[in-house]
Structure formats: structure tokens, C-alpha cells
Coordinates of C-alpha atoms and ligand atoms in Angstrom, one line a residue:
Chain R
X67 CA -27.7 14.9 -8.5
X68 CA -26.4 12.2 -10.7
X69 CA -28.7 11.0 -13.4
X70 CA -29.1 7.5 -15.0
X71 CA -27.8 8.8 -18.3
X72 CA -24.6 10.0 -16.5
X73 CA -24.2 6.6 -14.9
X74 CA -24.6 4.8 -18.2
X75 CA -22.1 7.1 -19.9
X76 CA -19.6 6.8 -17.1
X77 CA -19.8 3.1 -16.9
X78 CA -18.8 2.9 -20.5
X79 CA -15.6 4.7 -19.5
X80 CA -14.8 2.8 -16.3
X81 CA -12.5 0.2 -18.0
X82 CA -10.4 3.0 -19.5
X83 CA -10.6 5.0 -16.3
X84 CA -9.3 2.0 -14.3
X85 CA -6.3 1.8 -16.7
X86 CA -5.7 5.5 -16.4
X87 CA -6.4 5.9 -20.2
X88 CA -8.7 8.9 -20.0
X89 CA -7.5 12.4 -20.6
X90 CA -8.8 16.0 -20.0
X91 CA -12.5 16.5 -19.7
X92 CA -13.4 12.8 -19.9
X93 CA -11.0 12.0 -17.0
X94 CA -12.4 14.8 -14.9
X95 CA -16.0 13.9 -15.6
X96 CA -15.4 10.3 -14.7
X97 CA -13.5 11.2 -11.5
X98 CA -16.1 13.7 -10.4
X99 CA -19.0 11.3 -11.1
X100 CA -17.4 8.4 -9.3
X101 CA -16.7 10.6 -6.3
X102 CA -20.4 11.5 -6.1
X103 CA -22.1 8.3 -7.2
X104 CA -21.8 5.3 -4.9
X105 CA -23.2 2.8 -7.5
X106 CA -20.5 3.8 -10.1
X107 CA -17.8 3.8 -7.4
X108 CA -18.8 0.2 -6.6
X109 CA -18.7 -0.7 -10.2
X110 CA -15.2 0.8 -10.5
X111 CA -14.1 -1.3 -7.6
X112 CA -15.1 -4.5 -9.5
X113 CA -12.6 -3.4 -12.3
X114 CA -9.9 -3.0 -9.7
X115 CA -10.8 -6.3 -7.9
X116 CA -10.7 -8.1 -11.3
X117 CA -7.1 -7.0 -11.8
X118 CA -6.2 -8.0 -8.2
X119 CA -7.8 -11.4 -8.8
X120 CA -5.8 -11.9 -12.0
X121 CA -2.6 -11.0 -10.3
X122 CA -3.3 -13.3 -7.4
X123 CA -4.5 -16.4 -9.2
X124 CA -3.3 -15.9 -12.8
X125 CA 0.1 -17.6 -12.6
X126 CA 0.4 -21.2 -13.7
X127 CA 2.8 -23.9 -12.7
X128 CA 5.3 -24.8 -15.4
X129 CA 5.2 -28.5 -16.5
X130 CA 7.2 -31.0 -14.6
X131 CA 10.3 -32.1 -16.5
X132 CA 11.0 -28.7 -18.1
X133 CA 14.5 -28.6 -16.7
X134 CA 15.3 -32.2 -17.9
X135 CA 14.3 -31.2 -21.4
X136 CA 16.4 -28.1 -21.3
X137 CA 19.3 -30.0 -19.7
X138 CA 19.2 -32.7 -22.3
X139 CA 19.3 -30.1 -25.1
X140 CA 22.1 -27.9 -23.7
X141 CA 24.3 -30.9 -22.9
X142 CA 23.7 -32.8 -26.1
X143 CA 27.2 -33.0 -27.7
X144 CA 25.7 -33.4 -31.2
X145 CA 23.5 -30.4 -31.2
X146 CA 24.1 -27.1 -33.0
X147 CA 23.8 -24.0 -30.7
X148 CA 20.5 -22.2 -31.0
X149 CA 22.1 -18.8 -31.5
X150 CA 22.9 -17.7 -35.0
X151 CA 26.2 -19.0 -36.1
X152 CA 27.5 -19.6 -39.7
X153 CA 26.4 -23.0 -41.0
X154 CA 29.0 -25.8 -41.0
X155 CA 29.6 -25.5 -44.7
X156 CA 30.0 -21.7 -44.5
X157 CA 32.4 -22.0 -41.6
X158 CA 34.6 -24.5 -43.6
X159 CA 34.6 -22.1 -46.6
X160 CA 35.5 -19.2 -44.3
X161 CA 38.3 -21.1 -42.8
X162 CA 39.7 -22.1 -46.2
X163 CA 39.3 -18.5 -47.3
X164 CA 41.2 -17.2 -44.3
X165 CA 44.0 -19.8 -44.8
X166 CA 44.4 -18.8 -48.5
X167 CA 44.5 -15.1 -47.6
X168 CA 47.1 -15.7 -44.9
X169 CA 49.2 -17.8 -47.2
X170 CA 49.0 -15.2 -50.0
X171 CA 50.2 -12.5 -47.6
X172 CA 53.1 -14.6 -46.5
X173 CA 54.1 -15.5 -50.1
X174 CA 53.9 -11.8 -51.1
X175 CA 56.0 -10.8 -48.2
X176 CA 58.4 -13.6 -49.0
X177 CA 58.7 -12.6 -52.6
X178 CA 59.4 -8.9 -51.8
X179 CA 62.0 -10.2 -49.4
X180 CA 63.7 -12.2 -52.2
X181 CA 63.6 -9.2 -54.6
X182 CA 65.1 -6.8 -52.0
X183 CA 67.3 -8.8 -49.8
X184 CA 67.7 -7.4 -46.3
X185 CA 70.0 -8.5 -43.6
X186 CA 68.2 -10.2 -40.7
X187 CA 68.3 -8.6 -37.3
X188 CA 71.3 -9.2 -35.1
X189 CA 69.2 -11.2 -32.7
X190 CA 68.4 -13.7 -35.5
X191 CA 72.0 -13.9 -36.7
X192 CA 72.4 -17.5 -35.6
X193 CA 69.3 -18.6 -37.3
X194 CA 70.1 -16.5 -40.4
X195 CA 73.5 -18.0 -40.7
X196 CA 72.2 -21.5 -40.4
X197 CA 69.5 -20.9 -43.0
X198 CA 71.8 -19.1 -45.4
X199 CA 74.4 -21.8 -45.1
X200 CA 71.8 -24.4 -45.6
X201 CA 70.4 -22.5 -48.6
X202 CA 73.8 -22.4 -50.3
X203 CA 74.2 -26.1 -49.7
X204 CA 70.9 -26.8 -51.3
X205 CA 70.3 -24.3 -54.1
X206 CA 67.0 -25.8 -55.2
X207 CA 65.5 -25.0 -51.8
X208 CA 66.6 -21.3 -51.8
X209 CA 63.1 -19.9 -52.0
X210 CA 61.8 -22.2 -49.3
X211 CA 64.7 -21.3 -47.0
X212 CA 64.2 -17.5 -47.6
X213 CA 60.5 -18.1 -46.9
X214 CA 61.3 -19.8 -43.6
X215 CA 63.9 -17.2 -42.6
X216 CA 61.4 -14.4 -43.2
X217 CA 58.7 -16.1 -41.1
X218 CA 61.2 -16.9 -38.3
X219 CA 62.7 -13.4 -38.3
X220 CA 59.3 -11.7 -38.3
X221 CA 58.1 -13.9 -35.4
X222 CA 61.2 -13.3 -33.4
X223 CA 61.1 -9.6 -34.0
X224 CA 57.5 -9.4 -32.9
X225 CA 58.4 -11.3 -29.8
X226 CA 61.2 -9.0 -29.0
X227 CA 59.0 -6.0 -29.4
X228 CA 56.5 -7.6 -27.1
X229 CA 59.1 -8.3 -24.5
X230 CA 60.5 -4.8 -24.8
X231 CA 57.1 -3.4 -23.9
X232 CA 56.8 -5.6 -20.9
Chain N
X64 CA 20.4 -4.0 1.2
X65 CA 17.1 -4.3 -0.6
X66 CA 15.6 -7.6 -1.8
X67 CA 16.2 -6.5 -5.4
X68 CA 19.9 -5.9 -4.9
X69 CA 20.2 -9.4 -3.3
X70 CA 18.5 -10.9 -6.3
X71 CA 20.9 -9.0 -8.7
X72 CA 23.9 -10.1 -6.7
X73 CA 22.9 -13.8 -6.8
X74 CA 22.0 -13.5 -10.4
X75 CA 25.3 -11.9 -11.4
X76 CA 27.3 -14.7 -9.6
X77 CA 25.2 -17.4 -11.3
X78 CA 25.4 -15.6 -14.7
X79 CA 29.2 -15.4 -14.5
X80 CA 29.4 -19.1 -13.6
X81 CA 27.1 -20.0 -16.4
X82 CA 29.3 -18.1 -18.8
X83 CA 32.1 -20.5 -17.9
X84 CA 29.9 -23.4 -18.9
X85 CA 28.7 -24.2 -15.3
X86 CA 25.4 -26.1 -16.0
X87 CA 24.6 -26.3 -12.2
X88 CA 24.7 -22.5 -12.0
X89 CA 22.4 -22.3 -15.0
X90 CA 20.0 -24.8 -13.3
X91 CA 19.8 -22.4 -10.4
X92 CA 18.9 -19.5 -12.7
X93 CA 16.4 -21.8 -14.4
X94 CA 14.8 -22.6 -11.0
X95 CA 14.6 -19.0 -10.1
X96 CA 12.9 -17.9 -13.3
X97 CA 11.2 -20.9 -15.0
X98 CA 7.7 -19.9 -13.6
X99 CA 7.9 -16.4 -14.9
X100 CA 9.3 -17.5 -18.3
X101 CA 6.6 -20.2 -18.6
X102 CA 3.8 -17.7 -17.8
X103 CA 5.1 -15.2 -20.3
X104 CA 5.3 -17.8 -23.0
X105 CA 1.9 -19.4 -22.1
X106 CA 0.3 -16.0 -22.0
X107 CA 1.6 -15.1 -25.4
X108 CA 0.9 -18.5 -27.0
X109 CA -2.1 -19.8 -25.2
X110 CA -1.6 -23.5 -25.3
X111 CA 0.3 -25.8 -23.0
X112 CA 2.2 -27.9 -25.6
X113 CA 3.6 -25.1 -27.5
X114 CA 4.3 -23.1 -24.3
X115 CA 6.4 -26.0 -22.9
X116 CA 8.3 -26.4 -26.1
X117 CA 8.9 -22.6 -26.4
X118 CA 9.9 -22.2 -22.8
X119 CA 12.6 -24.8 -23.5
X120 CA 13.7 -22.9 -26.6
X121 CA 14.0 -19.7 -24.5
X122 CA 16.3 -21.3 -21.9
X123 CA 18.4 -23.1 -24.5
X124 CA 18.8 -19.8 -26.4
X125 CA 19.7 -18.0 -23.1
X126 CA 22.3 -20.6 -22.3
X127 CA 23.8 -20.4 -25.8
X128 CA 24.0 -16.6 -25.9
X129 CA 24.7 -15.8 -22.2
X130 CA 28.3 -14.8 -23.2
X131 CA 26.9 -11.8 -25.0
X132 CA 25.1 -10.5 -21.9
X133 CA 27.0 -7.4 -20.6
X134 CA 24.5 -6.1 -18.0
X135 CA 24.6 -9.2 -15.8
X136 CA 22.6 -7.5 -13.1
X137 CA 19.7 -7.2 -15.6
X138 CA 19.7 -10.9 -16.4
X139 CA 15.9 -11.5 -16.1
X140 CA 15.0 -8.4 -18.1
X141 CA 17.2 -9.8 -20.8
X142 CA 15.6 -13.3 -20.5
X143 CA 12.2 -11.7 -20.7
X144 CA 13.1 -10.0 -24.0
X145 CA 14.4 -13.3 -25.3
X146 CA 11.1 -15.0 -24.3
X147 CA 9.0 -12.3 -25.9
X148 CA 11.0 -12.5 -29.1
X149 CA 10.8 -16.3 -29.3
X150 CA 7.1 -16.1 -28.9
X151 CA 6.7 -13.3 -31.5
X152 CA 8.7 -15.3 -34.0
X153 CA 6.5 -18.3 -33.2
X154 CA 3.3 -16.4 -33.7
X155 CA 4.5 -15.0 -37.0
X156 CA 5.2 -18.4 -38.3
X157 CA 2.1 -20.0 -37.0
X158 CA -0.7 -21.2 -39.2
X159 CA -3.9 -19.4 -38.1
X160 CA -6.3 -22.3 -38.1
X161 CA -5.3 -25.3 -36.1
X162 CA -7.3 -27.8 -34.1
X163 CA -5.6 -28.2 -30.7
X164 CA -8.1 -30.3 -28.8
X165 CA -11.4 -31.9 -29.4
X166 CA -12.8 -30.3 -26.3
X167 CA -12.0 -26.8 -27.4
X168 CA -14.0 -25.0 -30.0
X169 CA -11.8 -22.7 -32.0
X170 CA -12.9 -19.5 -33.7
X171 CA -11.1 -16.7 -35.6
X172 CA -11.8 -13.0 -35.2
X173 CA -9.7 -11.9 -38.1
X174 CA -6.6 -11.3 -36.0
X175 CA -6.5 -13.9 -33.3
X176 CA -7.4 -17.5 -32.7
X177 CA -10.0 -17.4 -29.9
X178 CA -10.3 -20.4 -27.7
X179 CA -13.6 -21.1 -26.2
X180 CA -12.7 -23.3 -23.3
X181 CA -15.4 -25.7 -22.2
X182 CA -16.3 -25.6 -18.6
X183 CA -14.8 -28.4 -16.6
X184 CA -17.1 -31.3 -15.8
X185 CA -15.9 -31.2 -12.2
X186 CA -18.0 -28.8 -10.2
X187 CA -17.0 -26.5 -7.4
X188 CA -18.2 -29.1 -4.8
X189 CA -15.3 -31.4 -5.8
X190 CA -12.7 -28.7 -5.9
X191 CA -11.6 -26.5 -3.1
X192 CA -13.0 -22.9 -3.6
X193 CA -9.4 -21.6 -4.1
X194 CA -8.7 -24.1 -6.8
X195 CA -11.9 -23.4 -8.5
X196 CA -11.3 -19.6 -8.5
X197 CA -7.8 -20.2 -9.9
X198 CA -9.2 -22.3 -12.7
X199 CA -11.8 -19.7 -13.5
X200 CA -9.1 -17.1 -13.7
X201 CA -7.1 -19.3 -16.0
X202 CA -10.1 -20.0 -18.2
X203 CA -10.9 -16.3 -18.4
X204 CA -7.3 -15.4 -19.4
X205 CA -7.3 -18.3 -21.9
X206 CA -10.5 -17.0 -23.5
X207 CA -9.0 -13.6 -24.3
X208 CA -7.6 -13.0 -27.8
X209 CA -3.8 -13.5 -28.2
X210 CA -3.2 -9.7 -28.2
X211 CA -5.3 -9.1 -25.1
X212 CA -3.9 -12.1 -23.2
X213 CA -0.3 -11.0 -24.0
X214 CA -0.7 -7.5 -22.5
X215 CA -2.6 -8.9 -19.5
X216 CA 0.2 -11.3 -18.7
X217 CA 3.0 -8.8 -19.3
X218 CA 1.3 -6.1 -17.3
X219 CA -0.6 -7.8 -14.5
X220 CA 1.5 -10.9 -14.0
X221 CA 4.9 -9.7 -15.0
X222 CA 4.5 -6.2 -13.7
X223 CA 5.8 -4.6 -16.9
X224 CA 4.8 -1.0 -17.4
X225 CA 2.9 0.1 -20.5
X226 CA 5.9 1.8 -22.2
X227 CA 8.1 -1.3 -21.8
X228 CA 5.3 -3.6 -23.2
X229 CA 4.9 -1.2 -26.2
X230 CA 8.6 -1.3 -26.8
X231 CA 8.8 -5.1 -26.5
X232 CA 5.8 -5.7 -28.8
X233 CA 6.7 -2.9 -31.3
X234 CA 3.4 -1.1 -31.0
X235 CA 2.2 2.3 -29.7
X236 CA 1.6 2.7 -26.0
X237 CA -2.0 3.8 -26.8
X238 CA -2.6 0.4 -28.3
X239 CA -1.3 -1.4 -25.2
X240 CA -3.5 0.8 -22.9
X241 CA -6.5 0.2 -25.0
X242 CA -5.9 -3.5 -25.1
X243 CA -5.5 -3.6 -21.4
X244 CA -8.8 -1.8 -20.9
X245 CA -10.7 -4.0 -23.3
X246 CA -9.2 -7.1 -21.7
X247 CA -10.0 -5.9 -18.2
X248 CA -13.6 -5.3 -19.3
X249 CA -13.9 -8.8 -20.6
X250 CA -12.2 -10.4 -17.6
X251 CA -14.5 -8.5 -15.3
X252 CA -17.5 -9.8 -17.1
X253 CA -16.2 -13.4 -17.1
X254 CA -15.1 -13.3 -13.5
X255 CA -18.1 -11.4 -12.1
X256 CA -19.1 -14.4 -9.9
X257 CA -15.6 -14.5 -8.3
X258 CA -15.0 -10.8 -7.8
X259 CA -16.3 -9.2 -4.6
X260 CA -17.6 -5.7 -5.2
Ligands
ZN207 ZN1 -23.3 6.7 -11.4

């Protein structure tokens, strides 16, 4: 026989019972009571029916024109993308930094080449001969010509290696 | 082939096209998911103007970062995470006290802004029964605190399980479960006249 005290106690647990939040003894007691008490079983059904009603009627229609607003934003040529990217000033500084670093590497490489002259590869003999000849003809531009030769030779060798792999 | 697989297949194709800058493909993705995104955002924010603005932000962010999405078949799960994060950022930045409408009385319970929605002047006799029930459900959801409304929308409307909600919101599963129970209690009370026992 279920008592009124039991019913009051169980009804205080029904919200948690309906969400499956009760454990151990409390869960057992609620389950047993609801199985035996029609009034509390009916009360439990209202918790379930509430969730059903929310699922059935809870969705709202999005506002009209949402796509137009999104479209205007994603196709606006002047806009900055919303995802995190370096700011314009930072991007410019990064680019300048990268250019300086690349130039430094090339100059260092060029200097070491001047200090320890090495014959260019056979494949670049024609270019080398031209540049060497030109360098002799214009002594002031020797460094510039060495610099060019180094770059040309490095690029050509890289290309050859790439072709060799293919 | 199950319905879910068809959805994934269509999504993957549209996602790949969007990655190439195809705005029409993105429009199709938008049409498929705008209602779900809007409802997540509305549920977490609780007012129409901000929800419309933030739903836009979600789709713009999705468009801008779609190239980073590897699991193309899980497109909507990713979109949902973006939506939840956009809303959480917004809530963190939000000033707690703000008058949104002269019709709505605002109160503050220490954690959340609680909106006490005035009953509409139009009675049930002028609205169809269906519409009236829908409005009552919306009013009841609106009247919940932000925390309770969020879990109700993610669980009951979005179908997310408790673990996924806890992960998305960065709180223990016990907290989500307890919020769901308290919210259901409140909704049941407010919708008593609409629920058949
Ligand atoms: Zn009972």
C-alpha cells in the first residue's frame, strides 16, 4: 500500500527520474513506486509528455533574409575573413622579414662561393662560360655576376635532380 | 543505404564544392542547416536580434574556415561546434543587464538574465490551437534561464546526448543532467495546460 508521504517524496524525484538521473536505492524506490502507484505513474507521464511537446513544437523558423545577409558578407570583396589571420600590418612585416631572410641566405651562399670558387656543373657550362666571360669584361660587376651564376646554377641543378627523380 | 548516409554523401559533395569557393554549393548547405543553426543560437542567446546576427556569424565563419574541415562527412557536427563556440564567446562578452524590449520585464538571478515574457494580447480564439500551443512552448522555453534553455535546446531539439553537451559546454555531465531535470520541471509547470496526462 502506497502512502501519501511516499507519493510526495517520489514526486520530488520524478524530474530526475525522467532524465534518468537517479542512482541505486533512489532509482529503485522511484521505479517500484511508480509501478505500483497509478497517480504517480500519471504524474511521470506528464514529464515525458512535456519533453515530447517541446520536441514537437519547440523549433522556430529562422528570420527571412538570413541567406542574403550571409551572402552579402561572404561575397564582399572588401571584408576581412572572419577566421583568425594575421592582421594586415603583421602580414606585411612577415613578408618583409621573409624577404630579408631569403636575401641574407642567398648573399651568404654567394659570398661563400666567391671565397671558395667551384666549377659550375657541366650542364651549366654554357651559362657559366657566358657569365664568366661577361664578368671578365666588366670587372666592377664581378660580384653581381657570381651571384647570378650561383642562383642560376642552383636552380638548374635542383631542376635536374627533380627531372632525374621523375 | 540509410538516410544518414545519403545526407553525409550530399554534404560531402557540397562541402568539397564549397572548398573551391562555390557559393551556390554553400547556399545549399545553408538551406539544409539554417533552421538547426538558428535554433541552437536562439536557444543559447534567447533573443531574436542577437540570434539572427550570430547565426550569420556562424555561417560566415563556417564559409571562411571550411578548408580546415577534414571530416567532411561530419560537416554538421562541426557546424554545431562552431555555433556553440560563437554563442559562448558572445555570452562571455555580454553585459549582464540590458533592456531588450519595453514589453519584456528583465530580472537577474545572479547567473542569468531571466526574461519574463508577457502573455500575448491575442487570445487562443484568434489563433489556431496548434499555433497557440507552439507559442506557449516558445514562451516557456524563453522563460528558462540561459543555462537551462541551452541544455533543453541542445538535448531535446538538437538530439545531442548529455556527454556531448557537457563536452561542448565545458561542464560536468552531472551538471547537464541536473539542468535538464530542473528545466523539465519548470517546463512541465508552465505547459501544464497544454500537456495531456
Ligand atoms: Zn504515488
